[in-house]
Amino acid sequence: MDGDRTQVLADDDGLARTRIRFLTSESVEPGQVREAILASWWRSREFRVPADRIDLPYAGDQDLDTPLIRGAKPVLERLGDQLEGQPISMILTDQTGVVLSQRTGDHDLHRHLQSVELAPGFSYGERFVGTNGIGTALADGRPTQVFGHEHYAENLENLACAGVPIHHPISGKTIGAVDLTCWRKDAGGLLVALARTTAEQIRQALLTHSNMRELVLFQSYLQACRRTSGIVIAFNDDVVMVNDAARHLLDPADQALVLGHATQVLSSNRRATETIVLSSGSRVRMYCRRVPGERAGEIAGGVLTVKLIETDDEEGAALPVVPMFLPGVAGSASQWTRSSQAVDTSYCRGEWIVLAGEPGVGKYTLAQGVHRRRNPAGRLHTLDAADAGPTWAADLRRELLDDPVDTLVIRHADRLGDHDVAALVEVLREVPRPDGPWIALTLTPEAETSPRLADLLAFFPRTIGVPSLRRHVEDLAELVPLFLSRLSHGGEITCSPAAMHLLMRAPWPGNTAQLYQVLREVTQRRRTGTIRPTDLPAEYHTLTRRQLNRFEAVERDAIVRSLEEADGNKVRAAQLLGISRATIYRKIHEYGIVTPVH
C-alpha cells in the first residue's frame, strides 16, 4: 500500500515538473501528460491565461428561472443530500462556463472555492482560467477529468474536478455543464462517472419539461434528416436544431444568415424556395416549410433544407476581388489586417521588429509585402538562421554593413546557436540608426521569452503577433484564389463553394503554408476547371480531433471515397466496402467525415 502511494506521489511530482517546463516554453515529450490536457494547455497559452493568478470576469446576477436551472435543481438537491458532509462541490454552469449554482458539503472546500472565484456569476470558461473541468469539458464537448497539476492555473493545483457538458434533449445543443470538484487527495476514478450520471439525469429532467410544440418540431426535423443527407435546420422562437451537414458546411455567421431569411419567408408563406449568397460568396438554395402544431392554427416552427448551388456557370464564377493592403498579400479579416497595419507602421517609423507566430502563418510574407509597398525598387534580402554555418558572421556584415540592403529579414532566429546569436548582436551594434537597413526577425511565440535571446531582442522594440490561419479562416475566400492563380499551369482554375466550405472547416495546423501545399497537390491532378470536394485529399472531408494512425487513415480514406462513389448514400457506400450499415455510420461519426451534399 505504501509503495503504491509512493508511486502516485512520484507521478504527481513528474506532472508538476512537466507543467513548469511547458510554462517556461521548454519541450514536453509525448506521454508526459495526457493528450487532451496538453491540447488544453496550448489553448490556454493562446488565450494568454495567467498561470500564477485567478482573474475572472464577473457576469453579474444570473436569470435563475430557466429550463436548465428548473430541470437541474431537483437532481442536484438529491445528489447533495447523498453527499452531505462530504468534501465534494456540485457546480452548474451555462454553456459559456458562467457558474449558475454551487453547493458544497464541506466548509473548508467551500471557502477555498470562494477564494478562487469558483462561485455564481464568475466564468470558468477555458479562455479565462485555462485548463479546468468546466471550461475544458465545454471546449472539447465531452466529459473531462482534470487532476491537480493538470490545471493550468497554479491556484487550482490542489483540486480535482470532473465536468460533463449538458445537451438539450431535443436540439442536442450544449446548454451548460455540471462539474464535481473535490480536493485532489480525495479524488477517485468514479468522479467522472458520477458527473456523467448527473448530467444525464438533468437531460432527462429537461425532457419532461419540454412542451409538445418542441416535440412536434423535433419529429419533423428527424423526418427531414431521413429524407436527405444535406443541410437541415429546424427552428422556432426557443429552439434551433442543426444536423452534422449544417454544422460542417455553414459557419455560425452563415447559419444566422440562413435562419434570418427563413424566418422572413415563413412569416408569410407556408412553403417557399429562395436563393441567397453566403458570407463566403457561395450561393445556396433554401427550401422552407412551416410545421403545424398540435392545436388548430398553431405553428410549431419551421424546417428548411439547404443545398449548395453547383451549376457549371455558378461553380466557375470568380470570387469577388478584394483590394490588397499589401502587394501580393491576401486577407482582410480583422486580426490579419491589424498585424499588416502594425508592420507597415513600424516600417514607416524605421522601427526594427520581431514577427512572432506559428510556422507557416505568413511572417515573411508580411515583411515582404510591406517592403514592396513602401520601397518597391529597394533590395530585400533574407537570411535563414536555420541554415547558419561558418559564414554566418560574414553574411551578416555583407548584408548590413559592407553592402547594406534596404530590408533584411532574418528568419527562424530562435534556431540560432549561442555563438551565432552573439555574432548577430555584435553586427547589430554597428548598424547605423535610423539610416541603416530595416530589419525584421521571425520566430515562434515561445522563443520571445527565451533568456538566451534577451540581448538580441533588446535591439527590437516591438513584437507583432501574426495570427494562425484558424484565427482568420474567413480569409480563405481570398487566399485560395490567389494561390490558385500562382499554381495554374496556363489554364484557369477555380474552387467550388462546396470545396471551399470543406477547406474552411479544416483546422490548418500548418497554416497558410499547409494550404498552399494542399492546393499545389490538387492542381497537379486538376489543371483547369473547378475544384470539387472529390478533388481534395480525404482528410479534408473529416473533422476528427485526434491524430489517426496509419491504419485508421487508410480506413478513413476508403470510407470517404466510397461515399463519393455512392453520391453520399451511406447504405450503398457500406455495400461497396463490404461492411454493415451500422459500422459505416459508427466510422463516419468516429472520424468526423463530412458526407457529400447533393
Coordinates of C-alpha atoms in Angstrom, one line a residue:
M1 CA 0.0 0.0 0.0
D2 CA 2.8 2.4 0.9
G3 CA 4.6 1.5 -2.3
D4 CA 1.5 2.4 -4.4
R5 CA 1.2 5.7 -2.6
T6 CA 4.9 6.5 -3.3
Q7 CA 4.4 5.8 -7.0
V8 CA 1.4 8.1 -7.1
L9 CA 3.4 10.9 -5.4
A10 CA 6.3 10.3 -7.9
D11 CA 3.9 10.6 -10.8
D12 CA 2.4 13.7 -9.3
D13 CA 5.8 15.3 -8.9
G14 CA 6.6 14.4 -12.5
L15 CA 3.5 16.1 -13.8
A16 CA 4.3 19.2 -11.8
R17 CA 7.7 19.4 -13.4
T18 CA 6.2 18.8 -16.9
R19 CA 3.8 21.7 -16.3
I20 CA 6.6 24.0 -15.3
R21 CA 8.6 23.0 -18.4
F22 CA 5.5 23.8 -20.6
L23 CA 5.0 27.2 -18.9
T24 CA 8.7 28.1 -19.4
S25 CA 8.5 27.2 -23.1
E26 CA 10.5 24.0 -22.8
S27 CA 9.6 21.0 -24.8
V28 CA 7.2 18.4 -23.5
E29 CA 7.8 14.8 -24.7
P30 CA 4.9 12.6 -25.8
G31 CA 3.4 10.6 -22.9
Q32 CA 4.4 13.0 -20.2
V33 CA 0.9 14.5 -20.0
R34 CA -2.4 13.3 -21.3
E35 CA -3.2 14.4 -24.9
A36 CA -6.4 16.2 -24.1
I37 CA -4.7 18.1 -21.3
L38 CA -1.7 19.2 -23.4
A39 CA -4.1 20.4 -26.1
S40 CA -5.9 22.5 -23.5
W41 CA -2.6 23.9 -22.2
W42 CA -1.8 25.1 -25.7
R43 CA -5.2 26.7 -26.0
S44 CA -4.7 28.3 -22.6
R45 CA -1.4 29.8 -23.7
E46 CA -3.0 31.1 -26.9
F47 CA -5.7 32.8 -24.8
R48 CA -2.8 34.3 -22.7
V49 CA -4.4 33.0 -19.5
P50 CA -2.3 33.9 -16.5
A51 CA -0.9 30.8 -14.8
D52 CA 0.0 32.5 -11.5
R53 CA -3.3 34.0 -10.5
I54 CA -7.1 33.8 -11.0
D55 CA -8.5 36.9 -12.7
L56 CA -12.1 36.1 -13.9
P57 CA -14.8 38.3 -15.4
Y58 CA -18.0 38.6 -13.3
A59 CA -21.2 38.3 -15.3
G60 CA -23.4 39.6 -12.6
D61 CA -26.6 38.2 -11.3
Q62 CA -27.9 35.4 -13.5
D63 CA -31.5 34.6 -14.5
L64 CA -32.4 31.7 -12.2
D65 CA -35.7 31.0 -13.8
T66 CA -34.6 29.0 -16.9
P67 CA -35.4 25.5 -18.1
L68 CA -31.8 24.4 -17.3
I69 CA -32.0 25.5 -13.7
R70 CA -35.5 24.2 -13.2
G71 CA -34.5 20.8 -14.5
A72 CA -31.2 20.6 -12.7
K73 CA -32.4 21.8 -9.3
P74 CA -34.1 18.6 -8.0
V75 CA -31.3 16.4 -9.4
L76 CA -28.6 18.4 -7.7
E77 CA -30.6 18.6 -4.4
R78 CA -30.9 14.8 -4.4
L79 CA -27.2 14.4 -5.0
G80 CA -26.4 17.0 -2.4
D81 CA -28.4 15.1 0.2
Q82 CA -26.5 11.9 -0.6
L83 CA -23.1 13.7 -0.4
E84 CA -24.0 15.7 2.7
G85 CA -20.8 16.5 4.7
Q86 CA -18.5 15.1 2.0
P87 CA -15.8 17.4 0.6
I88 CA -17.4 17.5 -2.9
S89 CA -18.8 20.5 -4.6
M90 CA -21.6 20.3 -7.2
I91 CA -21.4 23.1 -9.8
L92 CA -23.9 24.0 -12.6
T93 CA -22.8 26.4 -15.4
D94 CA -24.3 27.8 -18.6
Q95 CA -22.9 26.9 -22.0
T96 CA -20.1 29.5 -21.7
G97 CA -18.9 28.4 -18.3
V98 CA -20.5 31.0 -16.1
V99 CA -21.3 29.4 -12.8
L100 CA -25.1 29.3 -12.1
S101 CA -25.0 27.4 -8.8
Q102 CA -22.5 25.9 -6.4
R103 CA -23.3 23.6 -3.5
T104 CA -20.5 22.3 -1.3
G105 CA -20.9 19.9 1.7
D106 CA -17.6 20.9 3.3
H107 CA -16.8 24.3 4.9
D108 CA -13.0 24.3 4.1
L109 CA -13.6 23.3 0.4
H110 CA -16.3 25.9 0.1
R111 CA -14.1 28.6 1.4
H112 CA -11.3 27.6 -1.0
L113 CA -13.6 27.6 -4.0
Q114 CA -14.7 31.1 -3.0
S115 CA -11.1 32.2 -2.9
V116 CA -10.5 31.0 -6.5
E117 CA -13.8 32.6 -7.6
L118 CA -15.5 29.3 -8.4
A119 CA -18.8 30.9 -7.4
P120 CA -22.0 32.0 -9.1
G121 CA -21.6 34.8 -11.6
F122 CA -17.9 34.1 -12.4
S123 CA -16.9 32.5 -15.7
Y124 CA -14.8 29.3 -15.6
G125 CA -14.5 29.2 -19.4
E126 CA -11.2 27.9 -20.6
R127 CA -10.2 31.3 -22.1
F128 CA -10.3 32.9 -18.7
V129 CA -9.0 30.3 -16.3
G130 CA -7.2 27.8 -18.6
T131 CA -7.4 24.0 -18.3
N132 CA -10.2 23.0 -15.8
G133 CA -13.1 20.6 -15.6
I134 CA -15.7 23.1 -16.6
G135 CA -14.0 25.1 -19.4
T136 CA -12.2 22.1 -21.0
A137 CA -15.3 19.9 -21.0
L138 CA -17.2 22.7 -22.8
A139 CA -14.3 23.4 -25.2
D140 CA -13.9 19.7 -26.1
G141 CA -17.6 18.9 -26.0
R142 CA -17.1 15.7 -23.9
P143 CA -16.7 14.6 -20.3
T144 CA -13.3 15.8 -18.9
Q145 CA -11.3 15.0 -15.7
V146 CA -8.6 17.4 -14.6
F147 CA -6.5 16.4 -11.6
G148 CA -4.0 18.5 -9.6
H149 CA -1.1 19.8 -11.7
E150 CA -3.1 19.2 -14.9
H151 CA -4.8 22.6 -14.1
Y152 CA -3.2 25.5 -16.0
A153 CA -3.6 27.9 -13.1
E154 CA -1.5 27.1 -10.1
N155 CA -4.2 28.2 -7.6
L156 CA -6.2 25.1 -8.7
E157 CA -3.5 22.5 -8.3
N158 CA -4.8 21.1 -5.0
L159 CA -8.2 20.3 -6.7
A160 CA -9.6 17.6 -8.8
C161 CA -12.7 18.1 -11.0
A162 CA -14.9 16.2 -13.5
G163 CA -17.0 18.2 -15.9
V164 CA -19.6 16.9 -18.3
P165 CA -21.5 19.1 -20.9
I166 CA -25.3 19.1 -20.7
H167 CA -27.1 18.7 -24.0
H168 CA -30.6 19.8 -24.7
P169 CA -32.7 16.6 -25.1
I170 CA -34.4 17.8 -28.3
S171 CA -32.0 20.0 -30.1
G172 CA -28.8 18.4 -28.9
K173 CA -27.3 21.8 -28.3
T174 CA -24.9 22.3 -25.4
I175 CA -26.7 24.4 -22.9
G176 CA -24.5 24.1 -19.8
A177 CA -22.2 21.8 -17.8
V178 CA -22.2 20.0 -14.5
D179 CA -19.0 19.7 -12.6
L180 CA -18.0 17.8 -9.4
T181 CA -14.9 19.2 -7.6
C182 CA -13.1 17.9 -4.6
W183 CA -9.6 18.0 -3.0
R184 CA -7.0 16.3 -5.2
K185 CA -6.1 13.9 -2.4
D186 CA -9.7 12.7 -2.2
A187 CA -10.2 12.2 -6.0
G188 CA -11.2 8.8 -7.2
G189 CA -11.9 7.1 -10.6
L190 CA -15.7 7.3 -10.1
L191 CA -15.8 11.1 -10.0
V192 CA -16.4 11.5 -13.7
A193 CA -18.9 8.5 -13.7
L194 CA -20.9 10.3 -11.1
A195 CA -20.8 13.6 -13.1
R196 CA -21.9 11.7 -16.2
T197 CA -24.9 10.2 -14.4
T198 CA -25.8 13.6 -13.0
A199 CA -25.7 15.3 -16.5
E200 CA -27.8 12.5 -17.9
Q201 CA -30.4 12.9 -15.1
I202 CA -30.5 16.6 -15.8
R203 CA -31.0 15.9 -19.5
Q204 CA -33.9 13.6 -18.7
A205 CA -35.4 16.2 -16.4
L206 CA -35.3 18.7 -19.2
L207 CA -37.1 16.3 -21.5
T208 CA -40.1 16.2 -19.1
H209 CA -40.2 20.0 -19.1
S210 CA -40.1 20.2 -22.9
N211 CA -43.5 21.2 -24.3
M212 CA -45.4 19.5 -27.1
R213 CA -44.5 22.2 -29.6
E214 CA -40.8 21.3 -29.4
L215 CA -41.6 17.6 -29.7
V216 CA -43.6 18.1 -32.8
L217 CA -40.8 20.2 -34.3
F218 CA -38.3 17.6 -33.4
Q219 CA -40.3 14.9 -35.2
S220 CA -40.4 17.0 -38.3
Y221 CA -36.7 17.6 -38.1
L222 CA -36.0 13.9 -37.9
Q223 CA -38.2 13.2 -40.9
A224 CA -36.3 15.8 -42.9
C225 CA -32.9 14.3 -41.9
R226 CA -34.1 10.9 -43.1
R227 CA -35.0 12.2 -46.5
T228 CA -31.7 14.0 -47.3
S229 CA -28.0 13.8 -46.4
G230 CA -27.8 17.5 -46.9
I231 CA -28.2 20.5 -44.7
V232 CA -31.3 20.5 -42.4
I233 CA -32.2 23.2 -39.9
A234 CA -35.4 23.3 -37.7
F235 CA -36.3 26.3 -35.6
N236 CA -38.8 28.3 -33.6
D237 CA -38.5 31.1 -31.2
D238 CA -36.9 28.9 -28.5
V239 CA -35.1 26.1 -30.2
V240 CA -32.7 25.7 -33.2
M241 CA -31.7 22.2 -34.4
V242 CA -29.0 21.6 -37.0
N243 CA -27.7 18.4 -38.4
D244 CA -24.0 17.5 -39.0
A245 CA -24.0 18.8 -42.6
A246 CA -25.2 22.2 -41.4
R247 CA -22.5 22.4 -38.6
H248 CA -19.8 21.3 -41.0
L249 CA -20.7 23.3 -44.1
L250 CA -22.2 26.5 -42.6
D251 CA -20.2 28.6 -40.2
P252 CA -22.2 30.4 -37.4
A253 CA -22.5 33.6 -39.3
D254 CA -24.0 31.8 -42.3
Q255 CA -26.3 29.8 -40.1
A256 CA -27.6 33.0 -38.7
L257 CA -28.0 34.5 -42.2
V258 CA -30.0 31.4 -43.4
L259 CA -32.2 31.5 -40.3
G260 CA -32.9 35.2 -40.7
H261 CA -34.1 34.7 -44.3
A262 CA -36.1 31.6 -43.4
T263 CA -37.9 33.5 -40.6
Q264 CA -38.9 36.2 -43.1
V265 CA -40.0 33.8 -45.7
L266 CA -42.1 31.7 -43.4
S267 CA -43.8 34.7 -41.8
S268 CA -46.0 35.0 -44.9
N269 CA -45.7 31.7 -46.8
R270 CA -46.5 28.1 -45.9
R271 CA -43.7 26.8 -48.2
A272 CA -41.2 28.8 -50.2
T273 CA -37.9 28.5 -52.1
E274 CA -35.2 31.2 -52.1
T275 CA -31.6 31.6 -53.3
I276 CA -29.2 33.6 -51.1
V277 CA -25.5 34.5 -51.2
L278 CA -23.5 33.5 -48.1
S279 CA -20.7 35.5 -46.5
S280 CA -18.1 33.3 -48.3
G281 CA -19.6 34.3 -51.6
S282 CA -21.1 30.9 -52.4
R283 CA -24.8 30.5 -53.2
V284 CA -27.3 28.2 -51.6
R285 CA -31.0 27.4 -52.3
M286 CA -33.3 27.1 -49.3
Y287 CA -36.5 25.1 -49.2
C288 CA -38.6 26.3 -46.3
R289 CA -41.9 24.9 -44.8
R290 CA -43.9 25.6 -41.7
V291 CA -44.6 22.8 -39.2
P292 CA -48.1 22.9 -37.8
G293 CA -48.6 22.4 -34.1
E294 CA -51.0 20.0 -32.3
R295 CA -53.8 22.6 -31.9
A296 CA -55.6 24.2 -34.9
G297 CA -53.8 27.3 -36.2
E298 CA -50.7 26.7 -34.0
I299 CA -47.3 26.8 -35.7
A300 CA -44.6 24.6 -34.1
G301 CA -41.8 26.2 -36.1
G302 CA -40.1 25.8 -39.5
V303 CA -37.9 23.2 -41.2
L304 CA -35.6 24.2 -44.0
T305 CA -33.2 22.2 -46.2
V306 CA -30.3 24.0 -47.8
K307 CA -28.5 22.9 -50.9
L308 CA -25.2 24.4 -52.3
I309 CA -25.6 25.5 -55.8
E310 CA -23.1 23.9 -58.1
T311 CA -24.2 24.6 -61.7
D312 CA -21.4 24.8 -64.2
D313 CA -21.7 28.6 -64.6
E314 CA -22.0 29.3 -60.9
E315 CA -19.3 27.0 -59.8
G316 CA -16.7 28.6 -62.1
A317 CA -17.7 32.1 -61.1
A318 CA -14.8 34.1 -59.8
L319 CA -15.0 35.2 -56.2
P320 CA -15.1 39.0 -55.7
V321 CA -11.7 40.6 -55.8
V322 CA -10.8 42.4 -52.5
P323 CA -8.2 45.2 -52.7
M324 CA -4.9 44.3 -51.2
F325 CA -3.5 46.5 -48.4
L326 CA 0.0 45.0 -49.1
P327 CA 1.0 43.9 -52.6
G328 CA 0.7 40.2 -53.1
V329 CA -0.7 39.7 -49.5
A330 CA -4.3 38.4 -49.3
G331 CA -6.5 38.7 -46.3
S332 CA -9.0 41.2 -44.9
A333 CA -10.0 39.6 -41.6
S334 CA -9.6 42.0 -38.6
Q335 CA -6.8 40.1 -36.9
W336 CA -4.8 39.7 -40.1
T337 CA -5.4 43.4 -41.0
R338 CA -4.2 44.6 -37.6
S339 CA -1.0 42.7 -38.0
S340 CA -0.5 44.1 -41.5
Q341 CA -1.0 47.6 -40.4
A342 CA 1.2 47.2 -37.4
V343 CA 4.1 46.0 -39.6
D344 CA 3.5 48.9 -42.1
T345 CA 3.5 51.4 -39.2
S346 CA 6.8 50.1 -37.8
Y347 CA 8.4 50.2 -41.3
C348 CA 7.4 53.9 -41.7
R349 CA 9.0 54.7 -38.3
G350 CA 12.2 52.8 -39.1
E351 CA 11.4 50.6 -36.2
W352 CA 13.0 47.1 -36.2
I353 CA 10.5 44.4 -35.3
V354 CA 10.0 40.8 -34.3
L355 CA 7.3 38.9 -36.1
A356 CA 6.1 36.1 -33.8
G357 CA 3.8 33.3 -34.9
E358 CA 3.4 29.6 -35.6
P359 CA 5.3 28.1 -38.5
G360 CA 3.6 28.8 -41.8
V361 CA 1.4 31.7 -40.8
G362 CA 3.0 34.2 -43.2
K363 CA 5.5 36.2 -41.1
Y364 CA 7.9 36.6 -44.0
T365 CA 5.0 37.3 -46.4
L366 CA 4.0 40.3 -44.2
A367 CA 7.6 41.7 -44.1
Q368 CA 7.9 41.3 -47.9
G369 CA 4.5 42.9 -48.6
V370 CA 5.4 46.0 -46.5
H371 CA 8.8 46.3 -48.3
R372 CA 7.1 46.1 -51.7
R373 CA 4.5 48.8 -50.6
R374 CA 7.0 51.3 -49.2
N375 CA 10.2 50.6 -51.2
P376 CA 9.4 48.6 -54.3
A377 CA 12.6 49.5 -56.0
G378 CA 14.7 48.7 -52.9
R379 CA 16.6 45.5 -52.2
L380 CA 15.1 42.9 -49.8
H381 CA 17.3 40.0 -48.8
T382 CA 16.7 37.1 -46.5
L383 CA 19.0 35.1 -44.2
D384 CA 17.6 31.9 -42.7
A385 CA 19.1 31.3 -39.3
A386 CA 18.2 27.6 -39.7
D387 CA 20.9 27.4 -42.3
A388 CA 23.5 29.4 -40.4
G389 CA 27.0 28.0 -41.0
P390 CA 30.7 29.0 -40.8
T391 CA 30.0 32.1 -43.0
W392 CA 27.1 33.4 -40.8
A393 CA 29.0 36.4 -39.3
A394 CA 30.4 37.3 -42.8
D395 CA 27.0 37.1 -44.4
L396 CA 25.6 39.4 -41.7
R397 CA 28.4 42.0 -42.2
R398 CA 27.9 41.9 -46.0
E399 CA 24.1 42.4 -45.8
L400 CA 24.1 45.1 -43.1
L401 CA 27.5 46.9 -43.3
D402 CA 29.7 46.2 -46.3
D403 CA 26.9 46.4 -49.0
P404 CA 23.8 47.2 -47.0
V405 CA 20.4 46.2 -48.3
D406 CA 17.3 48.2 -47.8
T407 CA 15.4 45.4 -45.9
L408 CA 16.8 42.3 -44.2
V409 CA 14.5 39.6 -42.9
I410 CA 16.2 37.1 -40.6
R411 CA 14.0 34.0 -40.5
H412 CA 13.8 31.4 -37.7
A413 CA 16.0 33.5 -35.3
D414 CA 15.1 31.1 -32.5
R415 CA 17.1 28.4 -34.2
L416 CA 20.4 30.2 -33.8
G417 CA 23.1 28.7 -31.6
D418 CA 24.5 30.8 -28.8
H419 CA 27.7 31.6 -30.8
D420 CA 25.6 32.8 -33.8
V421 CA 23.3 34.9 -31.6
A422 CA 26.4 36.6 -30.2
A423 CA 27.7 37.3 -33.8
L424 CA 24.4 38.8 -34.8
V425 CA 24.3 41.0 -31.7
E426 CA 27.9 42.2 -32.4
V427 CA 26.9 43.2 -36.0
L428 CA 23.7 44.9 -35.0
R429 CA 25.7 47.2 -32.6
E430 CA 27.5 48.6 -35.7
V431 CA 24.4 49.2 -37.9
P432 CA 23.7 52.9 -38.2
R433 CA 20.3 54.1 -37.0
P434 CA 18.0 55.2 -38.4
D435 CA 19.6 55.3 -41.8
G436 CA 20.6 51.7 -42.0
P437 CA 18.5 48.8 -43.3
W438 CA 15.1 47.9 -41.9
I439 CA 15.4 44.6 -40.1
A440 CA 12.7 42.1 -39.2
L441 CA 13.2 38.9 -37.2
T442 CA 10.8 35.9 -37.3
L443 CA 10.5 33.4 -34.6
T444 CA 7.9 31.3 -32.7
P445 CA 5.9 33.0 -29.9
E446 CA 7.6 30.7 -27.2
A447 CA 11.1 31.9 -28.2
E448 CA 10.3 35.5 -27.3
T449 CA 10.8 34.9 -23.6
S450 CA 14.0 32.8 -24.0
P451 CA 16.7 34.2 -21.8
R452 CA 19.4 33.3 -24.3
L453 CA 17.8 35.7 -26.9
A454 CA 17.4 38.6 -24.4
D455 CA 20.5 40.6 -25.7
L456 CA 19.4 40.1 -29.3
L457 CA 15.7 41.1 -28.7
A458 CA 16.8 44.3 -27.0
F459 CA 17.5 45.7 -30.4
F460 CA 13.9 45.2 -31.5
P461 CA 11.5 47.4 -29.5
R462 CA 8.3 45.8 -30.8
T463 CA 6.9 42.3 -31.3
I464 CA 4.0 41.9 -33.7
G465 CA 2.0 38.7 -33.4
V466 CA 0.9 37.1 -36.7
P467 CA -2.3 35.1 -36.2
S468 CA -2.6 31.4 -37.1
L469 CA -4.9 30.6 -40.1
R470 CA -7.6 29.1 -37.9
R471 CA -8.0 32.5 -36.2
H472 CA -8.8 34.2 -39.6
V473 CA -10.1 31.3 -41.6
E474 CA -12.6 33.5 -43.5
D475 CA -9.5 34.8 -45.4
L476 CA -9.5 31.5 -47.4
A477 CA -12.0 33.2 -49.7
E478 CA -9.1 35.5 -50.8
L479 CA -6.1 33.1 -50.2
V480 CA -7.4 30.2 -52.3
P481 CA -8.0 32.3 -55.5
L482 CA -4.6 34.0 -55.0
F483 CA -2.8 30.6 -54.6
L484 CA -4.6 29.0 -57.5
S485 CA -3.6 31.9 -59.8
R486 CA 0.0 31.2 -58.8
L487 CA -0.3 27.5 -59.2
S488 CA -2.3 27.4 -62.5
H489 CA -0.4 25.8 -65.4
G490 CA -1.6 28.1 -68.1
G491 CA -5.3 27.3 -67.5
E492 CA -7.9 29.0 -65.4
I493 CA -8.8 27.1 -62.2
T494 CA -11.4 28.0 -59.6
C495 CA -12.7 26.5 -56.3
S496 CA -16.4 25.4 -56.0
P497 CA -18.4 26.6 -53.0
A498 CA -18.7 23.1 -51.6
A499 CA -14.9 22.5 -51.8
M500 CA -14.4 26.0 -50.2
H501 CA -16.7 25.1 -47.3
L502 CA -14.6 21.9 -46.6
L503 CA -11.4 23.9 -46.7
M504 CA -12.9 26.5 -44.3
R505 CA -13.8 23.7 -41.8
A506 CA -10.2 22.3 -41.6
P507 CA -8.0 23.1 -38.6
W508 CA -4.9 24.0 -40.6
P509 CA -2.2 23.2 -38.0
G510 CA 0.4 24.1 -40.7
N511 CA -1.4 27.4 -41.5
T512 CA -1.1 29.0 -44.9
A513 CA 1.9 27.0 -45.9
Q514 CA -0.1 23.9 -45.5
L515 CA -3.0 25.4 -47.5
Y516 CA -0.6 26.2 -50.3
Q517 CA 0.8 22.7 -50.3
V518 CA -2.7 21.2 -50.4
L519 CA -3.7 23.3 -53.4
R520 CA -0.4 22.5 -55.1
E521 CA -1.2 18.8 -54.9
V522 CA -4.7 19.4 -56.1
T523 CA -3.6 21.4 -59.1
Q524 CA -1.2 18.7 -60.1
R525 CA -4.2 16.5 -60.7
R526 CA -6.7 19.1 -61.9
R527 CA -5.1 21.7 -64.1
T528 CA -8.2 23.6 -65.3
G529 CA -11.8 23.9 -64.5
T530 CA -13.3 23.9 -61.0
I531 CA -12.0 22.1 -57.9
R532 CA -14.8 19.9 -56.4
P533 CA -14.9 18.2 -53.0
T534 CA -13.8 14.9 -54.7
D535 CA -10.5 16.7 -55.7
L536 CA -9.5 17.3 -52.1
P537 CA -7.5 14.9 -50.0
A538 CA -9.7 12.6 -47.9
E539 CA -8.6 14.2 -44.6
Y540 CA -10.3 17.5 -45.6
H541 CA -13.6 15.6 -45.6
T542 CA -13.3 15.0 -41.9
L543 CA -13.3 16.9 -38.6
T544 CA -11.6 14.4 -36.3
R545 CA -10.0 16.0 -33.1
R546 CA -7.2 13.4 -32.8
Q547 CA -4.2 12.2 -34.9
L548 CA -5.1 9.0 -36.8
N549 CA -2.6 6.1 -37.0
R550 CA -1.7 4.7 -40.5
F551 CA -4.4 2.0 -40.4
E552 CA -7.1 4.5 -39.4
A553 CA -6.1 6.9 -42.1
V554 CA -6.4 4.2 -44.7
E555 CA -9.8 3.2 -43.4
R556 CA -11.0 6.8 -43.3
D557 CA -9.8 7.4 -46.9
A558 CA -11.6 4.3 -48.1
I559 CA -14.9 5.4 -46.5
V560 CA -14.6 8.9 -48.0
R561 CA -14.0 7.6 -51.5
S562 CA -16.9 5.1 -51.2
L563 CA -19.2 7.8 -50.1
E564 CA -18.2 9.9 -53.1
E565 CA -18.8 7.0 -55.4
A566 CA -22.2 6.4 -53.8
D567 CA -23.2 10.1 -54.0
G568 CA -23.4 10.3 -50.3
N569 CA -25.7 7.2 -49.9
K570 CA -24.3 5.5 -46.7
V571 CA -26.0 2.2 -47.3
R572 CA -24.6 1.9 -50.8
A573 CA -21.2 3.0 -49.6
A574 CA -21.3 0.3 -46.9
Q575 CA -22.1 -2.3 -49.6
L576 CA -19.2 -1.1 -51.7
L577 CA -16.9 -1.6 -48.8
G578 CA -18.4 -4.9 -47.7
I579 CA -19.3 -3.6 -44.2
S580 CA -22.5 -3.3 -42.3
R581 CA -24.6 -0.1 -42.3
A582 CA -24.1 0.2 -38.5
T583 CA -20.3 0.0 -39.0
I584 CA -20.2 2.8 -41.6
Y585 CA -22.4 5.1 -39.5
R586 CA -20.1 4.5 -36.5
K587 CA -17.0 5.1 -38.5
I588 CA -18.4 8.3 -40.1
H589 CA -19.1 9.6 -36.6
E590 CA -15.8 8.4 -35.2
Y591 CA -13.7 10.0 -38.0
G592 CA -15.9 13.1 -38.3
I593 CA -16.4 12.5 -42.0
V594 CA -18.4 15.2 -43.8
T595 CA -20.7 13.3 -46.2
P596 CA -21.2 14.7 -49.7
V597 CA -24.1 17.1 -50.2
H598 CA -26.3 16.7 -53.3

